[in-house]
Coordinates of C-alpha atoms and ligand atoms in Angstrom, one line a residue:
M1 CA 145.8 109.3 124.2
E2 CA 149.5 110.5 122.9
D3 CA 150.1 113.5 125.5
L4 CA 149.3 112.7 129.1
T5 CA 151.8 115.6 130.2
D6 CA 149.6 117.7 133.1
R7 CA 146.5 116.2 132.4
V8 CA 144.7 113.5 135.3
A9 CA 144.4 110.0 136.4
V10 CA 142.8 108.3 138.7
V11 CA 143.8 105.0 139.2
I12 CA 141.6 102.6 141.5
G13 CA 143.9 100.3 144.3
G14 CA 146.2 102.6 143.5
G15 CA 148.2 101.2 146.9
S16 CA 149.7 98.2 146.0
G17 CA 150.6 96.3 143.5
I18 CA 149.3 96.6 139.4
G19 CA 147.9 99.8 140.5
R20 CA 150.7 100.4 141.9
G21 CA 152.9 100.4 139.2
I22 CA 150.6 101.8 136.7
A23 CA 150.2 104.8 139.5
L24 CA 154.1 105.3 139.0
G25 CA 154.3 104.9 135.4
L26 CA 151.6 107.5 134.3
A27 CA 153.3 109.8 136.6
A28 CA 157.1 109.3 135.9
E29 CA 155.1 111.0 132.2
G30 CA 153.7 113.6 133.9
M31 CA 150.2 113.2 134.2
R32 CA 148.8 114.6 137.7
V33 CA 147.7 111.3 139.7
V34 CA 144.7 110.0 141.9
V35 CA 146.1 106.5 144.1
A36 CA 142.8 106.1 145.3
D37 CA 142.5 102.9 147.6
I38 CA 139.9 101.6 149.9
D39 CA 143.7 100.9 152.0
A40 CA 144.2 105.3 152.4
A41 CA 147.2 104.9 154.0
S42 CA 148.6 102.1 150.5
A43 CA 147.1 105.2 148.9
E44 CA 149.1 107.8 150.8
A45 CA 152.3 105.7 150.7
V46 CA 152.5 105.2 147.1
R47 CA 151.6 109.3 146.5
D48 CA 154.4 110.0 148.9
E49 CA 156.7 107.4 146.5
V50 CA 155.8 109.5 143.3
A51 CA 156.7 112.9 144.9
A52 CA 160.3 111.5 145.6
A53 CA 160.4 110.4 142.6
G54 CA 159.6 114.1 140.9
G55 CA 155.9 113.0 139.5
R56 CA 152.8 115.0 140.8
A57 CA 149.8 112.4 142.9
T58 CA 147.0 112.7 145.5
A59 CA 145.6 110.2 147.5
A60 CA 142.3 109.1 148.7
G61 CA 140.4 106.5 150.5
V62 CA 137.8 105.1 147.7
D63 CA 135.8 101.9 148.0
G64 CA 135.8 100.8 144.8
T65 CA 132.4 99.0 145.0
D66 CA 130.6 101.1 146.3
R67 CA 128.8 103.7 143.8
Q68 CA 128.5 106.9 146.1
S69 CA 131.6 106.9 147.4
L70 CA 133.3 106.8 143.6
G71 CA 130.9 109.6 142.9
R72 CA 133.2 111.4 146.1
L73 CA 136.5 110.9 144.3
A74 CA 135.4 111.5 140.4
D75 CA 133.9 115.1 142.3
D76 CA 137.0 115.9 144.5
T77 CA 139.1 115.2 141.3
V78 CA 138.0 117.1 139.5
A79 CA 137.1 120.3 142.1
E80 CA 140.8 119.7 142.7
H81 CA 142.5 119.0 138.8
G82 CA 139.5 120.5 136.7
A83 CA 139.2 117.1 134.6
V84 CA 139.4 112.9 134.8
N85 CA 141.1 112.3 131.9
V86 CA 142.6 108.3 132.1
L87 CA 140.6 105.8 134.4
S88 CA 142.4 102.5 135.8
T89 CA 140.6 100.8 137.4
N90 CA 142.6 97.8 139.5
V91 CA 139.8 96.2 142.2
G92 CA 140.1 92.6 142.0
V93 CA 139.8 89.6 144.0
V94 CA 141.0 86.2 143.7
A95 CA 139.5 83.0 145.7
D96 CA 140.4 80.1 146.0
R97 CA 137.9 77.4 145.5
P98 CA 137.0 74.8 142.2
L99 CA 133.9 75.8 140.5
T100 CA 132.8 72.2 141.4
T101 CA 132.4 73.6 145.1
A102 CA 131.8 77.2 144.5
S103 CA 129.1 79.1 146.6
E104 CA 126.3 81.1 145.5
A105 CA 128.1 83.5 147.6
D106 CA 131.4 82.8 146.6
W107 CA 130.5 83.9 142.9
A108 CA 127.9 87.2 144.7
W109 CA 131.5 88.3 145.7
I110 CA 133.9 87.7 143.1
I111 CA 131.2 89.2 140.4
E112 CA 131.1 92.4 142.4
F113 CA 134.6 92.6 142.5
N114 CA 135.8 91.9 140.0
L115 CA 133.2 92.8 137.0
L116 CA 130.6 95.3 139.0
S117 CA 133.4 97.3 140.2
A118 CA 135.1 98.2 136.9
V119 CA 131.2 98.9 135.2
R120 CA 130.3 101.2 138.4
A121 CA 133.9 103.3 138.0
V122 CA 133.2 103.7 134.4
D123 CA 129.1 104.4 134.9
V124 CA 130.3 107.2 137.9
F125 CA 133.3 108.1 136.0
L126 CA 131.6 108.7 132.3
P127 CA 129.7 112.2 132.7
R128 CA 133.6 113.8 133.9
L129 CA 135.8 111.8 131.6
R130 CA 133.0 112.7 128.2
A131 CA 133.9 116.5 130.0
S132 CA 137.5 116.2 130.1
G133 CA 137.3 115.8 125.9
R134 CA 140.0 113.4 125.7
A135 CA 140.6 110.4 127.4
H136 CA 141.1 106.7 128.1
I137 CA 140.1 104.3 130.4
V138 CA 142.2 101.2 131.3
I139 CA 140.4 98.3 133.2
T140 CA 142.7 95.6 134.6
A141 CA 141.9 92.4 133.8
S142 CA 144.1 89.2 133.2
L143 CA 145.9 86.9 130.7
A144 CA 142.4 84.6 132.8
A145 CA 140.5 87.5 130.4
L146 CA 142.0 84.8 126.7
L147 CA 142.8 81.8 128.1
A148 CA 141.5 79.3 130.7
P149 CA 144.4 78.6 132.9
P150 CA 143.6 75.3 135.7
S151 CA 145.7 76.8 138.4
V152 CA 148.5 78.2 139.4
A153 CA 150.7 78.2 142.8
G154 CA 147.6 75.5 143.6
I155 CA 145.2 78.3 143.8
H156 CA 141.9 77.0 141.7
L157 CA 141.1 79.4 139.0
G158 CA 137.4 78.9 137.3
L159 CA 135.7 81.9 139.1
Y160 CA 138.3 84.7 138.6
T161 CA 139.1 82.8 134.9
A162 CA 135.2 83.5 134.4
T163 CA 134.7 87.0 135.5
K164 CA 138.2 87.9 133.4
H165 CA 136.1 87.1 130.9
A166 CA 133.4 89.0 131.5
L167 CA 135.3 91.7 132.1
L168 CA 136.9 91.5 128.2
G169 CA 133.2 91.0 126.7
Y170 CA 132.8 95.0 128.5
A171 CA 135.3 96.3 127.7
E172 CA 135.1 96.1 124.1
S173 CA 131.8 96.5 123.5
L174 CA 132.7 99.4 125.8
R175 CA 135.2 100.6 122.9
G176 CA 132.9 100.1 120.5
E177 CA 129.6 101.6 122.0
L178 CA 133.1 104.7 122.6
A179 CA 134.9 105.0 120.2
G180 CA 132.9 108.2 118.4
E181 CA 133.6 110.2 121.0
G182 CA 137.8 110.0 121.2
I183 CA 137.5 107.9 124.7
G184 CA 139.3 104.8 124.1
V185 CA 139.6 101.4 126.6
S186 CA 141.7 99.3 126.7
L187 CA 142.1 95.8 128.9
L188 CA 145.3 94.9 130.6
C189 CA 145.7 91.1 131.1
P190 CA 148.3 90.9 133.0
G191 CA 150.4 87.2 133.6
M192 CA 151.7 87.0 137.2
V193 CA 152.9 90.3 138.4
Q194 CA 154.7 90.7 142.4
S195 CA 151.6 91.6 144.3
N196 CA 149.8 91.4 147.6
L197 CA 146.5 90.1 145.5
A198 CA 145.8 87.1 148.2
A199 CA 146.0 89.1 151.3
T200 CA 143.9 91.7 149.8
S201 CA 141.1 89.5 148.6
A202 CA 140.8 88.3 152.2
R203 CA 141.3 91.8 154.5
H204 CA 139.5 93.6 152.4
R205 CA 135.9 90.8 152.3
P206 CA 132.9 92.9 153.1
A207 CA 130.9 92.1 155.6
R208 CA 128.0 92.0 152.9
H209 CA 130.0 88.7 151.7
G210 CA 130.8 87.2 155.0
G211 CA 133.5 90.0 156.0
P212 CA 137.3 89.4 155.4
L213 CA 139.3 86.0 155.8
P214 CA 142.1 84.6 157.5
P215 CA 145.7 85.7 155.8
P216 CA 146.2 83.4 153.5
P217 CA 149.8 81.7 154.0
A218 CA 152.8 84.3 152.9
R219 CA 154.2 82.5 149.5
E220 CA 157.4 83.6 147.7
P221 CA 156.7 85.7 144.3
L222 CA 157.3 83.2 141.8
A223 CA 160.3 83.8 140.3
T224 CA 158.3 84.4 137.2
S225 CA 156.6 87.5 138.2
M226 CA 157.2 90.8 137.1
A227 CA 157.3 93.5 139.0
P228 CA 154.6 96.0 139.1
E229 CA 156.7 98.5 138.5
A230 CA 157.6 97.6 135.1
V231 CA 153.8 97.3 134.0
G232 CA 153.3 100.8 134.2
P233 CA 155.6 101.3 131.3
V234 CA 153.3 99.5 129.0
V235 CA 150.6 100.1 129.9
V236 CA 152.0 104.0 129.3
R237 CA 151.8 102.9 125.8
G238 CA 148.9 100.7 125.4
I239 CA 147.1 104.5 126.4
R240 CA 149.1 106.6 123.5
S241 CA 148.3 103.7 121.1
N242 CA 144.9 103.2 121.7
R243 CA 145.4 99.0 121.7
L244 CA 141.8 97.0 122.8
H245 CA 144.6 94.5 125.1
I246 CA 147.6 95.9 127.4
L247 CA 150.4 92.5 127.0
T248 CA 152.6 92.7 129.9
H249 CA 153.7 88.9 128.9
P250 CA 154.0 89.0 125.1
A251 CA 155.3 85.4 125.6
S252 CA 152.6 83.3 126.5
L253 CA 151.3 84.6 122.8
G254 CA 151.9 80.9 122.3
L255 CA 148.9 79.7 125.1
V256 CA 146.6 81.8 123.7
D257 CA 146.8 80.5 120.1
A258 CA 146.6 77.3 121.2
R259 CA 144.0 77.4 122.7
H260 CA 142.5 79.8 119.6
A261 CA 143.3 76.6 117.7
T262 CA 140.6 74.1 120.0
L263 CA 137.8 77.4 118.2
V264 CA 139.2 76.8 115.2
D265 CA 139.2 73.8 115.3
D266 CA 135.5 73.2 116.3
F267 CA 134.3 75.2 113.7
A268 CA 135.9 73.1 111.0
F269 CA 134.3 70.0 112.9
F270 CA 130.6 71.4 113.2
A271 CA 131.4 73.1 109.2
D272 CA 132.0 69.1 108.2
A273 CA 128.8 68.8 108.6
Ligands
NAD1 N1 149.1 89.4 140.5 C1 148.8 88.8 139.7 O1 149.6 88.5 139.1 C2 148.3 89.7 138.8 C3 147.8 89.3 137.2 C4 147.1 89.8 135.9 C5 145.9 90.3 137.0 N2 146.2 90.3 138.3 C6 145.0 92.6 138.8 O2 145.3 93.3 138.7 C7 144.4 93.4 140.4 C8 145.4 94.5 141.0 O3 145.9 93.1 141.5 P1 146.8 93.0 142.6 O4 147.6 91.9 142.1 O5 147.6 94.3 141.8 O6 146.9 92.9 143.8 P2 146.9 93.8 144.8 O7 146.4 93.6 146.1 O8 148.0 94.2 145.0 O9 146.4 95.4 144.6 C9 145.1 95.6 144.5 C10 144.6 96.7 145.6 O10 142.9 97.0 145.6 C11 142.9 98.2 146.7 N3 141.3 97.2 147.0 C12 140.7 96.5 147.5 N4 139.4 96.0 147.8 C13 138.9 97.4 147.0 C14 138.1 98.1 147.3 N5 137.0 97.7 147.2 N6 137.7 99.6 146.5 C15 138.7 100.1 146.6 N7 140.8 99.2 146.9 C16 140.4 97.9 147.3 C17 143.7 97.2 147.6 O11 143.4 97.4 149.0 C18 145.0 96.7 146.8 O12 146.2 98.1 147.3 C19 143.2 92.9 140.2 O13 142.1 93.1 139.1 C20 144.0 91.3 139.9 O14 143.4 90.1 139.2 C21 147.0 90.4 139.3

């Protein structure tokens, strides 16, 4: 989708971190941005930040894991703005559990937040995206959709990695299904970005998954972490060029190459019967 000016974007999980960076980036291109978050106050703060930078945004509270709540967001967006052209899904959680001790409850929580939240948002918004003519969906996954990092900053990432890999298969398949309709689909695969993910994961764990967890210890952002404001322009570029993968850390190619090499090697091993 080349021309973003005056078009409408909905950024779910837009009150913090990567979603905030995307909201700021899309607004800087002249889009009207609906910043939606379970923490409505954070969405309002980002709305005000957009306005202070000369952009246009509104704020909304939403539970991105709940179809009814998403439905109200979609209805309100169309009522207020007339269309939805870009959908950005950012809801996700990180749970520090080794796979060998993860429980059914751990899996249910992380699958719902990391995978099903995107599926539900797409299901609910797709009729509005179709009705709006040209549209684009950006699903935030992670570099962990493309490789299997054992841990980052001591946090076990197996549950996270498995669900982010599922998003890769989902987004790529969805892109194929929607290709004939003028609706682009991209998977955003960031490396480390400064955010509040550990804290919001703990704070917003709903009662059906065991309720909020104690706040995690505060950690200094890794020196190599990207500023969320730098993510927005990369996403804009990905939407404009309708790329399948949107990559904020291209220097990570070596890690993906190394992983791919093991796959190629396994093919060669079994071809050599
Ligand atoms: N920070 C990183 O290094 C990094 C890297 C790769 C991918 N990601 C992914 O980016 C996405 C955003 O994470 P972040 O790091 O920016 O974290 P963040 O905590 O800063 O932002 C997440 C936002 O989602 C909101 N949220 C949580 N539950 C919600 C719900 N049910 N409904 C609506 N909003 C909800 C939170 O309130 C918060 O504003 C996640 O999917 C995460 O896995 C993060």
